[in-house]
Every structure is written in structure tokens, then in C-alpha cells.
mmCIF file of C-alpha atoms and ligand atoms in Angstrom:
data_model
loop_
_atom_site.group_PDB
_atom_site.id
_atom_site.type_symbol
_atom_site.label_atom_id
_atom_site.label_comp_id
_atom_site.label_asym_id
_atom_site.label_seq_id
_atom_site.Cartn_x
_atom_site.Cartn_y
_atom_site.Cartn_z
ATOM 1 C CA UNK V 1 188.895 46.034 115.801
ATOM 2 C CA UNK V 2 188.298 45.610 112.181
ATOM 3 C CA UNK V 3 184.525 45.170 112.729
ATOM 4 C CA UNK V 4 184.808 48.086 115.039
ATOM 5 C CA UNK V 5 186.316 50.444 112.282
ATOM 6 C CA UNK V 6 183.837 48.689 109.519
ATOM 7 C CA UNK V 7 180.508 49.734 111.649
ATOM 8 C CA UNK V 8 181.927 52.804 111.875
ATOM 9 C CA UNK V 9 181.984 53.999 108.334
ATOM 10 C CA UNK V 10 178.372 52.147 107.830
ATOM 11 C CA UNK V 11 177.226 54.942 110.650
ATOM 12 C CA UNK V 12 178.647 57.336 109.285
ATOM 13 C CA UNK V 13 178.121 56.592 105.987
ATOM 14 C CA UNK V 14 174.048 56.070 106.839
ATOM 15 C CA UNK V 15 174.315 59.366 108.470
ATOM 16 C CA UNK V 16 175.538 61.518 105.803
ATOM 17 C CA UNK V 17 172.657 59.815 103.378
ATOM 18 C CA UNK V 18 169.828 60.900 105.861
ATOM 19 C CA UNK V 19 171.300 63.949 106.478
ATOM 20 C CA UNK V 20 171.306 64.838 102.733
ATOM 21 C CA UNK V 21 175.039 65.894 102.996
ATOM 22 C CA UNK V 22 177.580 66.088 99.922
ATOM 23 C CA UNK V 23 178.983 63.163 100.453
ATOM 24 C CA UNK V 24 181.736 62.338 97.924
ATOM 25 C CA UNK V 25 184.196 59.349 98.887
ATOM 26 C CA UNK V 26 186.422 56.845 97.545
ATOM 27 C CA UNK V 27 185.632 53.456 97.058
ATOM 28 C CA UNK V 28 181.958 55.179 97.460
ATOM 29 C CA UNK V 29 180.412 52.006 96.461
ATOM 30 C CA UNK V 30 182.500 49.524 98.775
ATOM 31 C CA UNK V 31 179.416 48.084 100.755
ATOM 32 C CA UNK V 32 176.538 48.849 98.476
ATOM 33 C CA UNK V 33 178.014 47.603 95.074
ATOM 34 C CA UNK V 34 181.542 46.137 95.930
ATOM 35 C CA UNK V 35 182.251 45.297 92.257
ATOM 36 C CA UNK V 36 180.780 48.704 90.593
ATOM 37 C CA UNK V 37 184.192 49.648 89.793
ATOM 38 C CA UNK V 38 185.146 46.683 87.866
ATOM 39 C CA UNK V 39 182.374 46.192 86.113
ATOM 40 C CA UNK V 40 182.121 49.516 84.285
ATOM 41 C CA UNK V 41 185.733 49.281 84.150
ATOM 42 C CA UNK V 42 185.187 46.134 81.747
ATOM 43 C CA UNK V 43 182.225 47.621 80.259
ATOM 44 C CA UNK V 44 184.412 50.950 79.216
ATOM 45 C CA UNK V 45 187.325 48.846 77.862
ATOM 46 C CA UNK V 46 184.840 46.330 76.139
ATOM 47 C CA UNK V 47 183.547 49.624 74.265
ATOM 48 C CA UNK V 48 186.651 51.270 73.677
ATOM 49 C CA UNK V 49 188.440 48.226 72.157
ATOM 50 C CA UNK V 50 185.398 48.226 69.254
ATOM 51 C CA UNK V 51 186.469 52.274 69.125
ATOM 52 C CA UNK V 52 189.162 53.826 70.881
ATOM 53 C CA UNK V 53 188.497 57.074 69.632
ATOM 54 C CA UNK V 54 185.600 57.304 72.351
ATOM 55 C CA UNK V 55 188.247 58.009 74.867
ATOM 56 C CA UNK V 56 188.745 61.180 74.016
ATOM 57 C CA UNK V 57 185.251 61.794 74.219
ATOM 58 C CA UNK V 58 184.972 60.062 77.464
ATOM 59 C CA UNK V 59 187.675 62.338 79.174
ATOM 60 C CA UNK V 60 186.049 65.804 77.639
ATOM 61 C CA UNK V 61 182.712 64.712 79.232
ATOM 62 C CA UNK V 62 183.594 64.952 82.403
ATOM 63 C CA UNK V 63 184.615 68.226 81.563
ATOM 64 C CA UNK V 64 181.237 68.999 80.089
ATOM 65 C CA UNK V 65 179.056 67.584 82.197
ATOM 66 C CA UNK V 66 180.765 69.293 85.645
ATOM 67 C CA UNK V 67 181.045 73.134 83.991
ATOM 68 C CA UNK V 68 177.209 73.273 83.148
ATOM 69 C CA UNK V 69 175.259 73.334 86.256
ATOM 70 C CA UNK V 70 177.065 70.811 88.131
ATOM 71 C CA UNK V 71 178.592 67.526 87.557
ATOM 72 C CA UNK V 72 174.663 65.874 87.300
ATOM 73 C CA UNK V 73 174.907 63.433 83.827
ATOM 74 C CA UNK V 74 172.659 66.472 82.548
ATOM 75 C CA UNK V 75 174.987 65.837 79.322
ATOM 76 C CA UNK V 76 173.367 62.417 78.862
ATOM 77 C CA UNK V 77 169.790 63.562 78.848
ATOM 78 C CA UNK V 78 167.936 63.501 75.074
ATOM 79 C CA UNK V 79 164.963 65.722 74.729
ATOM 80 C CA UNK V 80 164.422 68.743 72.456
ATOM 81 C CA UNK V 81 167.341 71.456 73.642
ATOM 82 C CA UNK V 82 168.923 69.120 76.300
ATOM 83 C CA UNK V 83 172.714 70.175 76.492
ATOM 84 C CA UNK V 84 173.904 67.126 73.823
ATOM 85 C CA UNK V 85 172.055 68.491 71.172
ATOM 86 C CA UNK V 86 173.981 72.550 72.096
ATOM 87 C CA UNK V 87 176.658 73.047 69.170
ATOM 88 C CA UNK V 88 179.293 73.031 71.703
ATOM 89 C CA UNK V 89 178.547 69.159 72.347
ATOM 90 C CA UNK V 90 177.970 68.510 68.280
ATOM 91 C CA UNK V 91 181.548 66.019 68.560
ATOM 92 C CA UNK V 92 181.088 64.973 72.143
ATOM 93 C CA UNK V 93 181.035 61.336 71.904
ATOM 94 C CA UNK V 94 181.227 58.233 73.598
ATOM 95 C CA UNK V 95 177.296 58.283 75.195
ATOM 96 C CA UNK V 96 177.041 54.668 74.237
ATOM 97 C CA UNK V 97 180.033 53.786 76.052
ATOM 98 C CA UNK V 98 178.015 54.995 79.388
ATOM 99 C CA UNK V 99 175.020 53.175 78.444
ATOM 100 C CA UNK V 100 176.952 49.783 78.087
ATOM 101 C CA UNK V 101 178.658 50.534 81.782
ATOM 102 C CA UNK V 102 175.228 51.548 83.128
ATOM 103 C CA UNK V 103 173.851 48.360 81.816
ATOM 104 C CA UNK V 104 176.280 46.450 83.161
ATOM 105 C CA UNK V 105 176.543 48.045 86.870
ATOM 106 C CA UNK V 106 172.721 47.966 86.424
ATOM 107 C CA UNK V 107 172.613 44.230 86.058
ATOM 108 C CA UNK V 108 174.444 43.850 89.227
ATOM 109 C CA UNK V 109 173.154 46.181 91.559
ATOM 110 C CA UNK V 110 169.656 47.924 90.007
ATOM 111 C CA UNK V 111 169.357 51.395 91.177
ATOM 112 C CA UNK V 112 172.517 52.015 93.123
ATOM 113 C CA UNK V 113 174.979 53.563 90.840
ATOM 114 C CA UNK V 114 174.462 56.819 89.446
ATOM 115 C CA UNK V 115 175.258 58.072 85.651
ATOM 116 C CA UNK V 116 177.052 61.003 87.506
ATOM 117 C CA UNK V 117 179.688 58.740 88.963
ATOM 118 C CA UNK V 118 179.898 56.834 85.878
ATOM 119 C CA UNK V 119 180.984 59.395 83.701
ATOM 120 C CA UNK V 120 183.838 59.850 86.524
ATOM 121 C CA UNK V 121 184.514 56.365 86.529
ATOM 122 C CA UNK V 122 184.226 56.092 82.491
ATOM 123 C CA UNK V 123 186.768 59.332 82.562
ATOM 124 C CA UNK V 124 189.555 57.804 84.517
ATOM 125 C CA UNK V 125 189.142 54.540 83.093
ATOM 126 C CA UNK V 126 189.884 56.220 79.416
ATOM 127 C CA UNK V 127 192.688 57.729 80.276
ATOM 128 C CA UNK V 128 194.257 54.515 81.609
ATOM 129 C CA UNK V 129 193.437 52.931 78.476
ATOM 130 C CA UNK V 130 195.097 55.588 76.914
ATOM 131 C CA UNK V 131 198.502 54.954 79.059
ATOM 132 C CA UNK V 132 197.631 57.944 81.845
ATOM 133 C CA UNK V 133 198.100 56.955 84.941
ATOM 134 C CA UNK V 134 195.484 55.463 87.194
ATOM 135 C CA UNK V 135 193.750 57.877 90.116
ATOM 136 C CA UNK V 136 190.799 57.050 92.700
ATOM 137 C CA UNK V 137 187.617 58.078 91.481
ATOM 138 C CA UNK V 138 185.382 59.682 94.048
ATOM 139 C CA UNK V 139 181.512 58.435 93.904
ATOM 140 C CA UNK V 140 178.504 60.127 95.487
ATOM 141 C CA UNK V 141 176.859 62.335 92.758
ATOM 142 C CA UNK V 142 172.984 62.070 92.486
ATOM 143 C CA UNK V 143 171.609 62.476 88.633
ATOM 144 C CA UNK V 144 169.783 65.800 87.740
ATOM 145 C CA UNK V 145 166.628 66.553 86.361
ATOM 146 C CA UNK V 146 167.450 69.597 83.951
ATOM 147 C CA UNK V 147 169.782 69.671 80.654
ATOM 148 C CA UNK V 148 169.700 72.952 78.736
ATOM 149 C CA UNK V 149 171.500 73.487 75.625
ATOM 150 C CA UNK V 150 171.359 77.228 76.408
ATOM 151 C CA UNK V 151 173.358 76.799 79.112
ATOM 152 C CA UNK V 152 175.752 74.616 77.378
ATOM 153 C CA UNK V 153 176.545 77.296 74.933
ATOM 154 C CA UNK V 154 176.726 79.745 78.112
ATOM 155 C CA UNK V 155 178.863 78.032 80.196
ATOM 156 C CA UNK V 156 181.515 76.255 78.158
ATOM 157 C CA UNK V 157 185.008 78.181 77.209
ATOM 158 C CA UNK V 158 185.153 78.417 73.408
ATOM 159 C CA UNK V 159 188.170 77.959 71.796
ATOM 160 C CA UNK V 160 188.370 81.047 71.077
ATOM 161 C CA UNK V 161 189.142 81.835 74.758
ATOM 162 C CA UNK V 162 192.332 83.647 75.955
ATOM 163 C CA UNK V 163 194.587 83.149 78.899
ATOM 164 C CA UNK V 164 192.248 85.885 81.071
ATOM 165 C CA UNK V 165 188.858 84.595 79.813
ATOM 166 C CA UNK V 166 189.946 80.750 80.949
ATOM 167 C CA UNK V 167 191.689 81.900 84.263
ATOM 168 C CA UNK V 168 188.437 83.597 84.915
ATOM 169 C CA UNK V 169 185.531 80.734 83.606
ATOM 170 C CA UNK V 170 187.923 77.780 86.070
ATOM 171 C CA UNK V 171 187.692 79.929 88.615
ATOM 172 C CA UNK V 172 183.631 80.880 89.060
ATOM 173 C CA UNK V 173 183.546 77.112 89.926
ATOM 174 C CA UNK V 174 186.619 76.924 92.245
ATOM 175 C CA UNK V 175 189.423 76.124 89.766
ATOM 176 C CA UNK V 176 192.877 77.534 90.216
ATOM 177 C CA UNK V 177 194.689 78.682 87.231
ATOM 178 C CA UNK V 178 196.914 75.824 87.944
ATOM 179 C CA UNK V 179 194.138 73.061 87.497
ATOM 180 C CA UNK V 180 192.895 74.875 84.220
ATOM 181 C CA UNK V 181 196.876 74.394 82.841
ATOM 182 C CA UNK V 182 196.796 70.552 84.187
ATOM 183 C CA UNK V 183 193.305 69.781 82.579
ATOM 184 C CA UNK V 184 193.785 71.369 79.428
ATOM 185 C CA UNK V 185 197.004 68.398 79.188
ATOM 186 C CA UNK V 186 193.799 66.142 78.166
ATOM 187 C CA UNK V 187 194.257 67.863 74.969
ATOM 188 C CA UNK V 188 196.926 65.441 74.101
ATOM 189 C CA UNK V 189 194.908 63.109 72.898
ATOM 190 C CA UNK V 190 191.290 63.555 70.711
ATOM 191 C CA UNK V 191 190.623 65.389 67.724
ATOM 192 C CA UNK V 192 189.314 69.097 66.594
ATOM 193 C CA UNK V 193 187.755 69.978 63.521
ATOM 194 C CA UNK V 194 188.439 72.756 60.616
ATOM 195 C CA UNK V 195 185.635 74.933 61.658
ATOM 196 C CA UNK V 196 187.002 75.539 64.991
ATOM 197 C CA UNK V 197 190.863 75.980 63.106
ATOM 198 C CA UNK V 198 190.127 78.502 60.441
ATOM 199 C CA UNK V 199 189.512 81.719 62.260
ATOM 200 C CA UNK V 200 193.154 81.103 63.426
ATOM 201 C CA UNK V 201 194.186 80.483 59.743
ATOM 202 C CA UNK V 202 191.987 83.131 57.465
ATOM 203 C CA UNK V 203 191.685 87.116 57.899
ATOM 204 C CA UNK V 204 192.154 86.426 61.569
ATOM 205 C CA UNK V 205 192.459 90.505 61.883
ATOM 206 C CA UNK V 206 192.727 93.467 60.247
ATOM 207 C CA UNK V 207 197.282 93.349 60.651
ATOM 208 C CA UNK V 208 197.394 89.156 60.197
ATOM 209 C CA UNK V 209 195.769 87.231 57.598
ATOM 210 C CA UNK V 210 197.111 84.434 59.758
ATOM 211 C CA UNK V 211 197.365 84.469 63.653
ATOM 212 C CA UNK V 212 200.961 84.973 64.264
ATOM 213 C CA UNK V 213 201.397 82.479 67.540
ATOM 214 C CA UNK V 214 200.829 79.558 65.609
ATOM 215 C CA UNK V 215 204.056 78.398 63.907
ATOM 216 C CA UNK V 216 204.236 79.263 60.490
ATOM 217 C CA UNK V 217 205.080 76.048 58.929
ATOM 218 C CA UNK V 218 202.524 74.328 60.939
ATOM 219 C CA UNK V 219 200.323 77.002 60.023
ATOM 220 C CA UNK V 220 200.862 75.820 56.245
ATOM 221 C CA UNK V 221 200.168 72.299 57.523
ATOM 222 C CA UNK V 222 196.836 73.155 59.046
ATOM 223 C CA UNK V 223 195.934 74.995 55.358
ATOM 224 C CA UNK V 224 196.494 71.827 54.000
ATOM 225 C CA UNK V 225 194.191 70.155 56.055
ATOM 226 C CA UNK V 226 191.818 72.572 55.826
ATOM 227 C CA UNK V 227 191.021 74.552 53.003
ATOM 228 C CA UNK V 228 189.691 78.041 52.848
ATOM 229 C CA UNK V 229 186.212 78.740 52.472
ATOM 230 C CA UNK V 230 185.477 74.396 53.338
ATOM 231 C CA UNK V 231 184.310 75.193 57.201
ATOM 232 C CA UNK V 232 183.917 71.527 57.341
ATOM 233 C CA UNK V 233 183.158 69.495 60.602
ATOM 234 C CA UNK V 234 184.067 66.612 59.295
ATOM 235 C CA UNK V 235 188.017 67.202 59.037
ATOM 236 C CA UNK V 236 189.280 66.701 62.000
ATOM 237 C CA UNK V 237 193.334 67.485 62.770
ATOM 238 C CA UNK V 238 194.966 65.689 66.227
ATOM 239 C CA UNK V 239 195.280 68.225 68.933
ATOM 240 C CA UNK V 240 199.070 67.048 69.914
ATOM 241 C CA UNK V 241 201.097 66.282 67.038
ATOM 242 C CA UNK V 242 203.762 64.420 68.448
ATOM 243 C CA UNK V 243 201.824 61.516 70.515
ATOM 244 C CA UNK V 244 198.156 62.091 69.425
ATOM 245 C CA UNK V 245 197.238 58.405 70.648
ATOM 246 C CA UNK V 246 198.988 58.292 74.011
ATOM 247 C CA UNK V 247 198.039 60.264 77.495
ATOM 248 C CA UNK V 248 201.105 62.006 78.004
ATOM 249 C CA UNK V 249 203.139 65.059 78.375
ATOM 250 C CA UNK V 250 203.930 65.899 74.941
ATOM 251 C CA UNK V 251 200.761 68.712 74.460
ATOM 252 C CA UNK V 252 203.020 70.650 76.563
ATOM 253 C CA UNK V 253 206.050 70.535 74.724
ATOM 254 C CA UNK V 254 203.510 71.314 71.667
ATOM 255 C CA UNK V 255 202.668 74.395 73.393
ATOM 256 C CA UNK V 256 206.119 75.117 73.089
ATOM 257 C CA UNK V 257 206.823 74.867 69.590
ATOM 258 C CA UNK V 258 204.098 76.978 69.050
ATOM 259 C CA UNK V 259 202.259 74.321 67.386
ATOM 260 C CA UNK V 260 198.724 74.544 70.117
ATOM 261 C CA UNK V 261 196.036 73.205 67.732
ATOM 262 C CA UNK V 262 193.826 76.561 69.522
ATOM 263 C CA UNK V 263 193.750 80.015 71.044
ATOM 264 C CA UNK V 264 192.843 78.300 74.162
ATOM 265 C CA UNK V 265 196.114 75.623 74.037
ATOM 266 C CA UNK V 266 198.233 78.385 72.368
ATOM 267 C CA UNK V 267 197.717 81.070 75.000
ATOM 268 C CA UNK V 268 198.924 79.505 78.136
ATOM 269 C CA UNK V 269 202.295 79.014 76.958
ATOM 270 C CA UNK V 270 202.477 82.601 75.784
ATOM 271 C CA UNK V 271 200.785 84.230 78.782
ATOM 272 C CA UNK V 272 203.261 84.776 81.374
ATOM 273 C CA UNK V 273 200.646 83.684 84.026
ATOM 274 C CA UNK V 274 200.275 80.118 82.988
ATOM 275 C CA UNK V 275 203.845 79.737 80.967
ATOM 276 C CA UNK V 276 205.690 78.688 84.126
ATOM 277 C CA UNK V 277 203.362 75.584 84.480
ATOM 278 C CA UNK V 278 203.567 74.472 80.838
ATOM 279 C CA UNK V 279 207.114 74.796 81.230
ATOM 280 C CA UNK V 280 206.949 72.082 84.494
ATOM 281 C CA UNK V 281 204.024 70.146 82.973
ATOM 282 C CA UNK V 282 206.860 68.864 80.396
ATOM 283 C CA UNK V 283 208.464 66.215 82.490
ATOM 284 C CA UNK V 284 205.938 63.209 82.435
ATOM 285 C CA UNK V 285 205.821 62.430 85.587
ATOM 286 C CA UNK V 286 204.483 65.048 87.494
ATOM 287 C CA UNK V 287 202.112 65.432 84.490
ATOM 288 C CA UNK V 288 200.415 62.263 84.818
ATOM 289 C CA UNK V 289 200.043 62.531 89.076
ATOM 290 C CA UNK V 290 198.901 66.080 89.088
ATOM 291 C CA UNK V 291 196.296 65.575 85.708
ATOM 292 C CA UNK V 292 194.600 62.954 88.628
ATOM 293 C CA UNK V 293 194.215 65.352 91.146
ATOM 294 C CA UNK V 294 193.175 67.690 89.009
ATOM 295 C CA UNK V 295 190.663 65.423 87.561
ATOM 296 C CA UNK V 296 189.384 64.776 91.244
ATOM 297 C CA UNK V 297 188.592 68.274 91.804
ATOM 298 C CA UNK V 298 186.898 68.914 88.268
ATOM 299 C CA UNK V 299 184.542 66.119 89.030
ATOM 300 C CA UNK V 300 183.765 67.811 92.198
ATOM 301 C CA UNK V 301 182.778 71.200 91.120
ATOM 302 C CA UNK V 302 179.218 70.615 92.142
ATOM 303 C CA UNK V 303 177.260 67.844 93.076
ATOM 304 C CA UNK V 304 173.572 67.279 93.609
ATOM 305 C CA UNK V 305 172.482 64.721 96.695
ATOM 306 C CA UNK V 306 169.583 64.287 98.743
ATOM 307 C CA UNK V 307 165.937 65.223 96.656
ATOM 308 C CA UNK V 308 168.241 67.513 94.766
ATOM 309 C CA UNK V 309 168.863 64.674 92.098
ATOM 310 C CA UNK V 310 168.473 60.978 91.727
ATOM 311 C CA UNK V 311 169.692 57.715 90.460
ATOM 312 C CA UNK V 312 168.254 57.236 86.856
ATOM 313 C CA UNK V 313 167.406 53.904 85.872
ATOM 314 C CA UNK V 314 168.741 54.913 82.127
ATOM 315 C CA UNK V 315 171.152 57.841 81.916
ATOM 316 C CA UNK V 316 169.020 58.764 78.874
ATOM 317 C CA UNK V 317 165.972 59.880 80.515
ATOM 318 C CA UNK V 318 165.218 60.538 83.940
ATOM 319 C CA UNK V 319 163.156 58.431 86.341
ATOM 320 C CA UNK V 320 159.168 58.336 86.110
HETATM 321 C C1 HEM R 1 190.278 75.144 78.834
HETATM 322 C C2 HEM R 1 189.209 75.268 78.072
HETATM 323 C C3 HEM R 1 188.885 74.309 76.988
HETATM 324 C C4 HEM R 1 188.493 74.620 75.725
HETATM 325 C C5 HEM R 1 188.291 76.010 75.166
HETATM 326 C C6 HEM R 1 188.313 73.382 75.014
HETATM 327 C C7 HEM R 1 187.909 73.273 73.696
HETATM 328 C C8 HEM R 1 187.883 72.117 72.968
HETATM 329 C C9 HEM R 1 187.536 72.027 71.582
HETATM 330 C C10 HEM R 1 187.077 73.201 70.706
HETATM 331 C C11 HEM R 1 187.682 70.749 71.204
HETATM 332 C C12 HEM R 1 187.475 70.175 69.781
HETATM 333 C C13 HEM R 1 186.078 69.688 69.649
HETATM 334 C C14 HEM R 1 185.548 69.657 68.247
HETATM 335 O O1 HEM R 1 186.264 69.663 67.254
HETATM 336 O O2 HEM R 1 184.316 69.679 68.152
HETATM 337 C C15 HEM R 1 188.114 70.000 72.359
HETATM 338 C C16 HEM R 1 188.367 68.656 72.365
HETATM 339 C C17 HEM R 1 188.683 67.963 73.507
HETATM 340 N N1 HEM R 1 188.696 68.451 74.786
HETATM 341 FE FE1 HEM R 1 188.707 70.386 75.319
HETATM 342 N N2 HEM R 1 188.598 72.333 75.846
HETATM 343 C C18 HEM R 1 188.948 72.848 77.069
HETATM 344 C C19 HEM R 1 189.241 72.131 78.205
HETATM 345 C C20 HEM R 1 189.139 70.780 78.294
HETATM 346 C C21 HEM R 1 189.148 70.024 79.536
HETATM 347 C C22 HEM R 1 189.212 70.655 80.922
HETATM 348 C C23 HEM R 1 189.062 68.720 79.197
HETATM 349 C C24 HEM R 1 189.023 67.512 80.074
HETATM 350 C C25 HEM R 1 189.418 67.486 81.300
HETATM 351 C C26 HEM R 1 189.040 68.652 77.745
HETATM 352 C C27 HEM R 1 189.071 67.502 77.001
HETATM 353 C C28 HEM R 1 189.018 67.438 75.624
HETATM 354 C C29 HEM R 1 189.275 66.231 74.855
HETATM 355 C C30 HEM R 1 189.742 64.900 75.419
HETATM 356 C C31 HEM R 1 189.036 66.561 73.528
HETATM 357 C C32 HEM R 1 189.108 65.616 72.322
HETATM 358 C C33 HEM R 1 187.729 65.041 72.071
HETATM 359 C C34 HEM R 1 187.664 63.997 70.969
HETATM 360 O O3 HEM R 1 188.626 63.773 70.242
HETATM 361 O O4 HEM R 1 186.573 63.399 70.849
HETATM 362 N N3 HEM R 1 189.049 69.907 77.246
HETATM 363 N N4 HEM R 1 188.208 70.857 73.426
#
């Protein structure tokens, strides 16, 4: 019976390959790398304990990678105007975490696993090490052969974004309004800098010097931290200030006090469209369970298989 049910998925399994269909699974790599999983998941932690701080960037490549062109490790890809060197990816970090994993994975099973899934993989694993709560990582994504910065710039929300501009950029590749409010939760942990602050803090219009959602004594705060006229990248202010270093809740109870480090955090609690979910995002739980689903479907948003991609040997460069 148990060999009966095993030969089974290897049929089906070799049947979706040769038929070139989108084939995303759990435990993806069960037969042709059993211990892919673990090994990048000891790669990731290896890396992480030199530098935590590349956990944040871990989780917000996912994000990157899936919203321009598909969810392809096009991020990775260096080469004169690939998307890494786009402004919007100047702080994305944690690319050497996913060579480590890819050497590792690559030591024990050349070839098989692709830079795709291990961004997934290196995603989830982050957020565990960051106290979120486990989830099962699909596999199945082939490696692209394209990065553009232009598209980078084109495709990702800027913080700058309102409630109607976010509802609408989730949902051109299949997001609900729902999953935009769960995903933006990863903004409890990480980091964003003064240049992307002070438009909320100096002549924001022609009525406020200051924009009036953000909490006027943190507003005060954030002038502290960052001076007029310094547009500096290299002050950086934590996104939730009540647990900046733990995957949690608290970024909605932020939103709350009016204290959302951007327009795009700030605006779902005041739009009455998304103010309902911040409002049952607070309680933990449910935070942590549905941030995993949600993660499941962002790293499904489009996926390249059959001649439509590969599996890179680096995650750097793509294959000669
Ligand atoms: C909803 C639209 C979103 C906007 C407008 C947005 C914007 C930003 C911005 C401007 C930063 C600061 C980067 C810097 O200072 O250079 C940031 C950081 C971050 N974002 Fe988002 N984001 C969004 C959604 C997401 C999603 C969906 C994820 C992941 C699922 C994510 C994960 C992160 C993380 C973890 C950081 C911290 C990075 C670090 O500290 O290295 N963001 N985001």
C-alpha cells in the first residue's frame, strides 16, 4: 500500500515535469533532494547568526523577487541594470545569505534546487528565526533569464503608496486586499531609512508642514532621527517601535497609535477598507497562521517551469 501510494506521486510527479506544468508542491524536493530543506535551513541560520539583520532582508525578497515579473530569483542576477542594482532594491540585503544555502544544497544535490525556491525557503526560515511561526514552503519554481531594473522601479509599491494604489498593485497579480494587510505585518521587523521618512516630516503639502496621520510626538521623534535637509540613507529608524526584533503582532497595534513608520503602513489603519483587518491582525495568533498562508500565495504569484526558466548553477548568473 505504501509503495502503491509512493509510485504514485513519482508518476505523477514525472508527468507534470514532461508535461511542462506549474507544478508547485510541498515537500517538492522529497525524492530528488530529501535533505534540501535542512540544509539551507542550516545554511540560513549559520548566516543569520554572523548578522541577524539579514532577516529582514530575507523576508522583503520574497516580496521583491515575486512582484517583478514573477517569482524567478531575477533579484539575484548582477549585470549592468539587473533589478538589484534599481533604487528600489538599494537596502535589499541578505544575497549572500542565498549564496551560502545554494552552496550548500549545491554540494548535496548539484543542479536540482533552484534559487527561486530558495529565496522561499530562505524567507520562511527568517521569519522562524525571528520567532514567526513555521509554514510549509512550496518548491517548484524554475530560475529566469531576465532582471531589469526598469521594471523594478515599475512594479514595486513605493512608500509613498495609499490604501487604493496598494489594493490595486496586490491585486494585478491575484492578491486580495486581505493578503496585502497580512504581508505588510512583515513590517514588524527590518529597518527604513530617512530619505524614505522625510516627505512625511517636511512641507509634506501646501496645509501641513507635517503629515497629520503620523502622531505628533512620534513625529518629533522621527525629526530627531532625521534632520531636515540630511536625506541620508544611512539612518535608518525600526519600522515597529514596540518589538522591532521579534516577528509578531505588534506593527498592528503600531498602526494604531498612529505611529506607521510610512504612508503605505499608516494608511491601512486609516482607510476604512483595510482598518477592520488591522484591527483583527492584533491578536498574535491569528497573525502568525494567516502571515503563512499569505506568504504561500505571494510566493506563488507566478512561476516559470518547463524551457521557460532553469536551475542556475550560481544564483548570480545564469547558466552557460
Ligand atoms: C505593501 C507595500 C509595501 C511597501 C510600499 C513597502 C515599502 C518598504 C520600504 C520603503 C522599506 C524600507 C526600505 C529602505 O529603507 O530602503 C521596506 C522594508 C521592508 N519591507 Fe516592505 N513594503 C511593502 C510590502 C512588503 C511586503 C509584502 C513584504 C514581505 C512580505 C515586505 C517586507 C519588508 C521588510 C522585511 C522590510 C525591512 C527590510 C530590512 O530591514 O532590511 N514589505 N518596505
Amino acid at each position: 500500500m505504501m509503495m502503491g501510494q509512493r509510485l504514485k506521486s513519482l508518476i505523477l510527479i514525472t508527468l507534470m515535469a514532461l508535461s511542462g506544468a506549474h507544478s508547485l508542491r510541498d515537500n517538492y524536493y522529497k525524492y530528488s533532494c530529501p535533505n534540501a530543506e535542512s540544509v539551507i535551513q542550516t545554511a540560513v541560520n549559520t548566516e543569520l547568526d554572523k548578522n541577524l539583520k539579514l532577516a529582514a532582508g530575507l523576508i522583503r525578497m520574497q516580496f521583491h523577487d515575486c512582484f517583478v515579473e514573477v517569482c524567478d530569483a531575477s533579484v539575484l542576477l548582477e549585470g549592468p541594470d539587473t533589478e538589484k542594482y534599481a533604487d528600489v532594491n538599494a537596502k535589499l540585503a541578505g544575497y549572500e545569505v542565498v549564496d551560502a544555502a545554494k552552496a550548500a544544497v549545491e554540494a548535496i544535490c548539484p543542479g536540482v534546487v533552484s534559487c527561486a525556491d530558495i529565496i522561499a525557503y530562505a524567507a520562511r526560515d527568517s521569519t522562524v528565526k525571528l520567532n514567526g511561526l513555521r509554514w510549509e514552503v512550496q518548491g517548484g519554481r524554475k530560475d529566469g533569464f531576465h532582471s531589469s531594473a526598469a521594471n523594478a522601479e515599475a512594479d514595486l509599491p513605493p512608500p509613498e503608496f495609499g490604501a487604493s494604489q496598494l489594493i490595486e498593485s496586490f491585486a494585478k497579480r491575484g492578491l486580495s486586499t486581505r493578503q496585502m494587510v497580512i504581508l505588510s505585518g512583515s513590517h514588524t521587523v527590518g529597518v527604513g531609512d530617512c530619505s524614505k521618512i522625510a516627505p512625511r516630516l517636511y512641507n509634506f503639502n501646501d496645509q501641513h508642514f507635517t503629515d497629520p496621520s503620523i502622531d505628533p510626538a512620534y513625529a518629533e521623534q522621527l525629526k530627531k532621527d532625521c534632520p531636515q535637509n540630511t536625506w541620508n540613507t544611512t539612518i535608518e529608524v525600526f519600522m515597529d517601535t514596540i518589538t522591532p526584533g521579534s516577528f509578531d503582532s505588534s506593527y498592528y497595534e503600531v498602526l494604531k497609535q498612529k505611529k506607521g513608520l510610512f504612508t503605505s503602513d499608516q494608511t491601512l489603519f486609516d482607510d476604512a477598507r483595510t482598518r477592520g483587518t488591522v484591527n483583527s491582525l492584533v491578536n498574535n495568533g491569528r497573525f502568525q497562521k494567516k502571515f503563512g498562508e499569505a506568504m504561500r500565495a505571494l510566493a506563488a504569484v507566478g512561476v516559470k517551469s518547463g524551457s521557460q526558466g532553469e536551475i542556475r548553477k550560481y544564483c548570480r548568473s545564469v547558466n552557460y
